[in-house]
CSV table of C-alpha atoms in Angstrom, one decimal:
chain,number,residue,atom,x,y,z
P,1,MET,CA,39.0,20.4,-1.4
P,2,THR,CA,37.8,20.2,-5.0
P,3,LYS,CA,36.3,17.3,-6.8
P,4,LYS,CA,38.0,15.7,-9.7
P,5,ASN,CA,36.9,16.8,-13.1
P,6,ALA,CA,33.9,14.7,-14.2
P,7,SER,CA,35.8,13.6,-17.3
P,8,ASN,CA,38.4,11.9,-15.2
P,9,THR,CA,37.7,8.3,-14.0
P,10,VAL,CA,37.7,8.1,-10.3
P,11,THR,CA,38.3,4.6,-9.0
P,12,ILE,CA,37.7,2.8,-5.8
P,13,ASN,CA,41.5,2.9,-5.2
P,14,ASP,CA,41.3,6.7,-5.3
P,15,VAL,CA,38.6,6.7,-2.7
P,16,ALA,CA,40.6,4.3,-0.5
P,17,ARG,CA,43.7,6.5,-0.7
P,18,ARG,CA,41.7,9.7,0.1
P,19,ALA,CA,40.0,8.1,3.1
P,20,GLY,CA,43.1,6.4,4.4
P,21,VAL,CA,41.7,2.9,4.3
P,22,GLY,CA,42.0,-0.2,2.2
P,23,LYS,CA,40.1,-0.9,-1.0
P,24,VAL,CA,38.3,-3.8,0.7
P,25,THR,CA,37.0,-1.5,3.4
P,26,VAL,CA,35.5,0.9,0.7
P,27,SER,CA,33.9,-2.1,-1.0
P,28,ARG,CA,32.4,-3.2,2.3
P,29,LEU,CA,30.9,0.2,2.8
P,30,LEU,CA,29.3,0.2,-0.6
P,31,ASN,CA,27.9,-3.3,-0.2
P,32,SER,CA,27.1,-3.6,3.5
P,33,PRO,CA,27.4,-0.2,5.3
P,34,SER,CA,26.5,-1.6,8.7
P,35,THR,CA,29.7,-3.7,8.8
P,36,VAL,CA,31.9,-0.6,8.7
P,37,ALA,CA,32.7,1.5,11.9
P,38,PRO,CA,30.8,4.8,12.0
P,39,ALA,CA,34.0,7.0,11.9
P,40,THR,CA,35.4,5.0,9.0
P,41,ARG,CA,32.0,5.2,7.2
P,42,GLU,CA,32.1,9.0,7.5
P,43,ALA,CA,35.7,9.2,6.2
P,44,ILE,CA,34.9,7.1,3.1
P,45,ARG,CA,31.7,8.9,2.4
P,46,ARG,CA,33.5,12.2,2.6
P,47,ALA,CA,36.1,11.0,0.2
P,48,ILE,CA,33.4,9.8,-2.2
P,49,GLU,CA,31.8,13.2,-2.1
P,50,GLU,CA,35.0,15.1,-2.5
P,51,LEU,CA,36.1,12.9,-5.5
P,52,GLY,CA,32.7,12.7,-7.1
P,53,TYR,CA,33.0,8.9,-7.1
P,54,LEU,CA,30.1,6.9,-8.7
P,55,PRO,CA,30.4,3.2,-8.0
P,56,SER,CA,29.5,0.9,-10.9
P,57,SER,CA,26.3,-1.0,-10.0
P,58,ALA,CA,27.4,-3.8,-12.3
P,59,ALA,CA,30.8,-4.1,-10.6
P,60,ARG,CA,29.2,-4.0,-7.2
P,61,ALA,CA,26.7,-6.8,-8.1
P,62,LEU,CA,29.5,-8.9,-9.6
P,63,ALA,CA,31.7,-8.5,-6.5
P,64,SER,CA,29.0,-9.1,-3.9
P,65,LYS,CA,26.8,-11.4,-6.0
P,66,ARG,CA,24.0,-9.0,-5.0
P,67,SER,CA,22.3,-6.2,-7.0
P,68,HIS,CA,21.0,-4.4,-3.9
P,69,LEU,CA,17.8,-3.6,-5.8
P,70,ILE,CA,14.3,-4.2,-4.3
P,71,GLY,CA,11.3,-4.0,-6.6
P,72,ALA,CA,7.7,-3.0,-5.9
P,73,VAL,CA,4.6,-3.1,-8.1
P,74,VAL,CA,1.6,-1.1,-6.8
P,75,PRO,CA,-1.7,-0.5,-8.5
P,76,THR,CA,-1.3,3.3,-8.7
P,77,LEU,CA,0.5,6.4,-7.3
P,78,ASP,CA,-2.7,8.5,-7.5
P,79,ASN,CA,-3.9,7.1,-4.2
P,80,PRO,CA,-1.9,8.6,-1.3
P,81,ILE,CA,-2.3,5.4,0.7
P,82,PHE,CA,0.1,3.6,-1.7
P,83,ALA,CA,2.5,6.6,-1.7
P,84,ASN,CA,2.6,6.3,2.1
P,85,CYS,CA,3.3,2.6,1.9
P,86,LEU,CA,6.1,3.2,-0.6
P,87,ASP,CA,7.6,5.8,1.7
P,88,GLY,CA,7.9,3.3,4.5
P,89,LEU,CA,9.3,0.7,2.1
P,90,GLN,CA,11.8,3.1,0.7
P,91,LYS,CA,13.1,4.2,4.1
P,92,GLU,CA,13.8,0.6,5.2
P,93,VAL,CA,15.3,-0.4,1.9
P,94,ALA,CA,17.6,2.7,1.8
P,95,ALA,CA,18.7,2.1,5.4
P,96,ALA,CA,19.8,-1.4,4.3
P,97,GLY,CA,21.9,0.1,1.5
P,98,SER,CA,19.6,-1.0,-1.3
P,99,THR,CA,17.6,0.9,-3.9
P,100,LEU,CA,13.9,0.7,-4.7
P,101,LEU,CA,12.7,0.0,-8.2
P,102,LEU,CA,9.0,1.0,-8.7
P,103,ALA,CA,6.3,0.1,-11.2
P,104,THR,CA,2.5,0.5,-11.4
P,105,SER,CA,-0.1,-1.9,-12.8
P,106,ASN,CA,-3.3,0.3,-12.9
P,107,TYR,CA,-5.1,-2.7,-11.4
P,108,ASP,CA,-4.3,-4.7,-14.5
P,109,GLY,CA,-3.0,-8.2,-13.9
P,110,VAL,CA,-1.3,-8.4,-17.3
P,111,ARG,CA,0.5,-5.1,-16.7
P,112,GLU,CA,1.5,-6.3,-13.2
P,113,ALA,CA,3.0,-9.5,-14.5
P,114,GLU,CA,5.0,-7.6,-17.2
P,115,ALA,CA,6.2,-5.0,-14.7
P,116,ALA,CA,7.4,-7.7,-12.3
P,117,ARG,CA,9.2,-9.5,-15.2
P,118,ILE,CA,11.0,-6.2,-16.1
P,119,LEU,CA,12.0,-5.6,-12.5
P,120,ILE,CA,13.5,-9.1,-12.3
P,121,GLU,CA,15.4,-8.5,-15.6
P,122,ARG,CA,16.7,-5.2,-14.1
P,123,GLY,CA,18.1,-7.2,-11.2
P,124,ALA,CA,15.5,-6.9,-8.4
P,125,GLU,CA,16.4,-9.3,-5.7
P,126,ALA,CA,12.9,-9.3,-4.1
P,127,ILE,CA,9.6,-7.8,-5.0
P,128,MET,CA,6.6,-6.3,-3.0
P,129,LEU,CA,3.2,-7.0,-4.5
P,130,VAL,CA,-0.2,-5.8,-3.5
P,131,GLY,CA,-2.9,-8.4,-2.7
P,132,ALA,CA,-2.9,-12.1,-3.4
P,133,ALA,CA,-5.2,-12.5,-6.4
P,134,ARG,CA,-3.3,-12.7,-9.7
P,135,ASP,CA,-2.3,-15.1,-12.5
P,136,PRO,CA,-0.5,-18.1,-10.9
P,137,ALA,CA,2.0,-17.8,-13.7
P,138,LEU,CA,3.5,-14.7,-12.0
P,139,TYR,CA,4.0,-16.7,-8.8
P,140,ALA,CA,5.6,-19.5,-10.9
P,141,LEU,CA,8.0,-17.0,-12.5
P,142,LEU,CA,9.1,-15.6,-9.2
P,143,ASP,CA,9.7,-19.0,-7.7
P,144,GLN,CA,11.4,-20.2,-10.9
P,145,GLN,CA,13.8,-17.2,-10.7
P,146,GLY,CA,14.3,-17.6,-7.0
P,147,VAL,CA,13.0,-14.1,-6.3
P,148,PRO,CA,11.4,-13.6,-2.9
P,149,TYR,CA,8.2,-11.7,-2.7
P,150,CYS,CA,5.9,-10.2,-0.1
P,151,LEU,CA,2.2,-9.7,-0.5
P,152,THR,CA,0.7,-6.6,1.1
P,153,TRP,CA,-2.7,-5.2,2.1
P,154,THR,CA,-3.9,-8.8,2.6
P,155,ALA,CA,-3.8,-11.3,5.5
P,156,ASP,CA,-4.3,-15.0,5.1
P,157,PRO,CA,-2.4,-17.6,7.2
P,158,ASP,CA,-3.0,-20.2,4.5
P,159,ILE,CA,-1.0,-18.2,1.9
P,160,ASP,CA,2.4,-19.9,1.3
P,161,ALA,CA,4.3,-16.6,1.1
P,162,SER,CA,5.4,-13.7,3.2
P,163,TRP,CA,2.6,-11.2,3.7
P,164,VAL,CA,2.0,-7.9,5.6
P,165,GLY,CA,-1.6,-6.7,5.8
P,166,PHE,CA,-4.9,-6.8,7.6
P,167,ASP,CA,-8.3,-8.6,7.5
P,168,ASN,CA,-10.2,-6.6,4.9
P,169,ALA,CA,-13.4,-8.4,5.7
P,170,ALA,CA,-13.2,-7.7,9.4
P,171,ALA,CA,-12.3,-4.1,8.8
P,172,SER,CA,-15.3,-3.6,6.5
P,173,THR,CA,-17.6,-5.4,8.9
P,174,SER,CA,-16.6,-2.9,11.7
P,175,VAL,CA,-18.0,-0.1,9.6
P,176,ILE,CA,-21.4,-1.7,8.8
P,177,ARG,CA,-21.8,-3.0,12.4
P,178,TYR,CA,-21.2,0.5,13.7
P,179,LEU,CA,-23.8,2.0,11.3
P,180,PHE,CA,-26.2,-0.9,12.1
P,181,GLU,CA,-25.9,-0.1,15.8
P,182,LEU,CA,-26.8,3.5,15.1
P,183,GLY,CA,-30.0,2.2,13.6
P,184,HIS,CA,-29.4,2.0,9.8
P,185,ARG,CA,-31.0,-0.9,7.9
P,186,ARG,CA,-30.9,0.4,4.3
P,187,PHE,CA,-27.3,0.4,3.1
P,188,GLY,CA,-25.5,1.3,-0.1
P,189,ALA,CA,-22.0,0.2,-1.0
P,190,ILE,CA,-19.7,1.9,-3.5
P,191,ALA,CA,-17.2,-0.9,-3.9
P,192,GLY,CA,-14.0,-1.0,-5.9
P,193,VAL,CA,-14.0,-3.2,-9.0
P,194,THR,CA,-13.8,-6.7,-7.4
P,195,ALA,CA,-12.6,-8.7,-10.5
P,196,GLY,CA,-9.0,-9.5,-9.8
P,197,ASN,CA,-8.9,-7.5,-6.6
P,198,ASP,CA,-9.2,-9.7,-3.5
P,199,ARG,CA,-9.2,-6.7,-1.2
P,200,ALA,CA,-12.2,-5.1,-2.8
P,201,PHE,CA,-13.9,-8.4,-3.0
P,202,ALA,CA,-13.4,-9.2,0.7
P,203,ARG,CA,-14.6,-5.7,1.8
P,204,LEU,CA,-17.8,-6.0,-0.4
P,205,GLN,CA,-18.5,-9.6,0.6
P,206,ALA,CA,-18.4,-8.7,4.2
P,207,LEU,CA,-21.1,-6.2,3.7
P,208,VAL,CA,-23.2,-8.7,1.7
P,209,ASP,CA,-22.9,-11.3,4.4
P,210,PHE,CA,-23.7,-8.8,7.2
P,211,THR,CA,-26.8,-7.4,5.6
P,212,ALA,CA,-28.1,-10.9,4.7
P,213,ALA,CA,-27.6,-12.1,8.2
P,214,HIS,CA,-29.3,-9.1,9.8
P,215,GLY,CA,-32.3,-8.6,7.4
P,216,CYS,CA,-31.0,-5.4,5.9
P,217,THR,CA,-31.0,-4.2,2.3
P,218,LEU,CA,-27.8,-3.4,0.3
P,219,ALA,CA,-27.5,-1.6,-3.0
P,220,VAL,CA,-24.1,-2.1,-4.7
P,221,SER,CA,-22.2,-0.2,-7.3
P,222,GLU,CA,-18.7,-1.2,-8.3
P,223,GLN,CA,-16.5,1.7,-9.5
P,224,ARG,CA,-12.9,2.5,-10.2
P,225,TYR,CA,-11.1,4.4,-7.4
P,226,THR,CA,-11.6,8.0,-8.5
P,227,VAL,CA,-13.6,10.9,-7.1
P,228,ASP,CA,-15.8,11.2,-10.1
P,229,ARG,CA,-16.7,7.5,-10.0
P,230,GLY,CA,-17.7,7.9,-6.4
P,231,ALA,CA,-20.2,10.4,-7.6
P,232,VAL,CA,-21.4,8.0,-10.2
P,233,GLY,CA,-21.7,5.2,-7.7
P,234,LEU,CA,-23.9,7.3,-5.4
P,235,SER,CA,-26.2,8.2,-8.3
P,236,GLU,CA,-26.6,4.5,-9.2
P,237,ILE,CA,-27.7,3.4,-5.7
P,238,LEU,CA,-29.9,6.3,-4.6
P,239,ALA,CA,-33.0,4.8,-6.1
P,240,ASP,CA,-32.8,2.1,-3.3
P,241,GLN,CA,-33.0,4.9,-0.7
P,242,PRO,CA,-30.1,3.9,1.5
P,243,THR,CA,-29.7,5.8,4.7
P,244,ALA,CA,-26.0,4.9,5.0
P,245,ILE,CA,-23.3,4.6,2.2
P,246,ILE,CA,-20.2,2.6,2.8
P,247,CYS,CA,-17.3,3.2,0.3
P,248,ALA,CA,-14.4,1.0,-0.5
P,249,ASN,CA,-11.9,3.8,0.1
P,250,ASP,CA,-11.8,7.5,1.0
P,251,ILE,CA,-11.5,8.6,-2.6
P,252,LEU,CA,-14.8,7.1,-3.5
P,253,ALA,CA,-16.3,8.5,-0.3
P,254,ILE,CA,-15.2,12.0,-1.1
P,255,GLY,CA,-16.8,11.8,-4.5
P,256,ALA,CA,-20.0,10.3,-3.0
P,257,MET,CA,-20.2,13.1,-0.4
P,258,ALA,CA,-19.7,15.9,-2.9
P,259,GLU,CA,-22.4,14.4,-5.1
P,260,ALA,CA,-24.8,13.9,-2.2
P,261,GLN,CA,-24.4,17.6,-1.2
P,262,ARG,CA,-24.8,18.7,-4.8
P,263,LEU,CA,-28.1,16.9,-5.0
P,264,GLY,CA,-29.3,18.6,-1.8
P,265,PHE,CA,-28.7,15.8,0.7
P,266,ARG,CA,-27.4,16.8,4.1
P,267,VAL,CA,-24.6,14.6,5.4
P,268,PRO,CA,-25.2,13.0,7.9
P,269,ASP,CA,-28.8,14.2,8.6
P,270,ASP,CA,-30.2,12.7,5.4
P,271,ILE,CA,-27.5,10.1,4.6
P,272,SER,CA,-24.4,8.8,6.4
P,273,ILE,CA,-21.3,8.2,4.4
P,274,ALA,CA,-18.2,6.2,5.5
P,275,GLY,CA,-14.9,5.5,3.7
P,276,PHE,CA,-11.8,3.3,4.2
P,277,ASP,CA,-8.1,4.1,4.6
P,278,ASP,CA,-8.2,7.4,6.6
P,279,MET,CA,-6.3,9.5,4.1
P,280,GLU,CA,-5.1,12.8,5.5
P,281,ILE,CA,-7.9,14.7,3.8
P,282,ALA,CA,-10.6,12.6,5.4
P,283,ALA,CA,-10.4,14.6,8.6
P,284,CYS,CA,-10.6,17.9,6.6
P,285,MET,CA,-13.8,17.1,4.8
P,286,ASN,CA,-17.1,19.0,5.6
P,287,PRO,CA,-18.3,17.1,7.5
P,288,PRO,CA,-15.1,15.1,8.5
P,289,LEU,CA,-15.3,11.5,7.2
P,290,THR,CA,-15.9,8.4,9.2
P,291,THR,CA,-13.4,5.8,7.9
P,292,VAL,CA,-11.1,2.9,8.7
P,293,ARG,CA,-7.6,3.8,9.6
P,294,VAL,CA,-4.9,1.8,7.9
P,295,ASN,CA,-1.2,2.3,8.8
P,296,ALA,CA,0.2,2.3,5.3
P,297,SER,CA,3.7,3.3,6.3
P,298,GLU,CA,3.9,0.4,8.7
P,299,ILE,CA,2.9,-2.0,5.9
P,300,GLY,CA,5.7,-0.7,3.7
P,301,ARG,CA,8.3,-0.9,6.5
P,302,ALA,CA,7.3,-4.4,7.5
P,303,ALA,CA,7.2,-5.5,3.8
P,304,ALA,CA,10.8,-4.2,3.4
P,305,GLN,CA,11.9,-6.1,6.5
P,306,ALA,CA,10.3,-9.3,5.2
P,307,LEU,CA,11.9,-9.0,1.8
P,308,LEU,CA,15.4,-8.1,3.2
P,309,GLY,CA,15.1,-11.0,5.6
P,310,GLN,CA,14.3,-13.5,2.9
P,311,ILE,CA,17.3,-12.2,0.8
P,312,GLY,CA,19.4,-12.9,3.9
P,313,GLY,CA,18.1,-16.5,4.1
P,314,GLU,CA,15.2,-16.1,6.5
P,315,SER,CA,12.0,-18.0,6.0
P,316,ARG,CA,8.7,-16.4,5.0
P,317,SER,CA,7.1,-14.1,7.6
P,318,MET,CA,3.5,-12.9,8.3
P,319,LYS,CA,2.5,-9.7,10.0
P,320,LEU,CA,-1.0,-8.6,10.8
P,321,VAL,CA,-1.4,-4.9,10.9
P,322,GLU,CA,-4.1,-3.3,13.1
P,323,THR,CA,-6.9,-1.2,11.7
P,324,ASN,CA,-9.2,1.1,13.6
P,325,LEU,CA,-12.6,2.5,12.9
P,326,ILE,CA,-12.4,6.3,13.1
P,327,VAL,CA,-15.8,7.8,13.8
P,328,ARG,CA,-16.3,11.3,12.6
P,329,ALA,CA,-19.2,13.6,11.8
P,330,SER,CA,-20.2,12.1,8.4
P,331,SER,CA,-22.1,9.4,10.2
P,332,ALA,CA,-25.1,9.6,12.5
P,333,ALA,CA,-28.3,7.7,13.4
P,334,PRO,CA,-31.0,7.8,10.7
P,335,ARG,CA,-33.8,10.2,11.4
P,336,SER,CA,-36.3,7.3,12.0
P,337,LEU,CA,-34.9,4.5,14.1
P,338,PRO,CA,-36.2,0.9,13.7
P,339,ASP,CA,-37.0,-1.1,16.8
P,340,THR,CA,-34.8,-4.1,16.0
P,341,THR,CA,-31.4,-4.5,17.7
P,342,LEU,CA,-28.2,-6.1,16.7
P,343,ALA,CA,-28.4,-9.9,16.8
């Protein structure tokens, strides 16, 4: 069969006649696919394809009192870890018959608030945000408009909102504890910019607390999350002669490793380097990168479930996602081991 000419207006009645069902059944499929029997779903979708029918989003929203739009504001799409999270989010949202609206903030609180406002204006029924640190005015706007939201990449039982994430401090501590147990006492940290970023702050503060408690040194450089800034961060802390460098994410670690090798350091013989996130490229580095594995897709899927649940009237939900220290060849014991042991 051939589709109707694009210049002709195809209506929901045309689809119903072609599929041999009532108009109400077609409407149910468009608004809540799971409520329609599989065979009927297939017949209606085949009719939609054959006729080239495009449902009006405005009409659907008016009929169902729902827009079926879910928003997400992430810091950047340059980092594969956020792309993986969005992939998980998108799959769950699409399976529920909704569409994902996406915006980025570039780690700028003002841009994030503006992006969230635009998503609300476009009809987003719920919004995924990254982290918990932001201007309270954004939370006030979301509450005022009755828009559910889910915070991701963070975990705090005291937060009065849905969240899906992990304990950033504990994950960061797992890295430095492992390196300490190898014998390292002089550490360097290439942190993310901590201002307005509770995840970066928690990861760095965990290193500060650990080194203070165990009589170690810690040289710190805060950098934006790019490979070239990882190289800059390494250069800034080398004067303190660290034997192990802990980076806030794998992107910084890749830059630090490349710069260390360019300067003639052998990794890990002269200096150990660790990252965070376990991006796909981490295992392909030379040497492969020690890092913390975070299941970004799971965060996205769970966030979608939390948002869709709240739209359906469920209360806020909290999910703690597991992280794992992945030990690879970029870390080893320092060449001269101290006598002290872990307290």
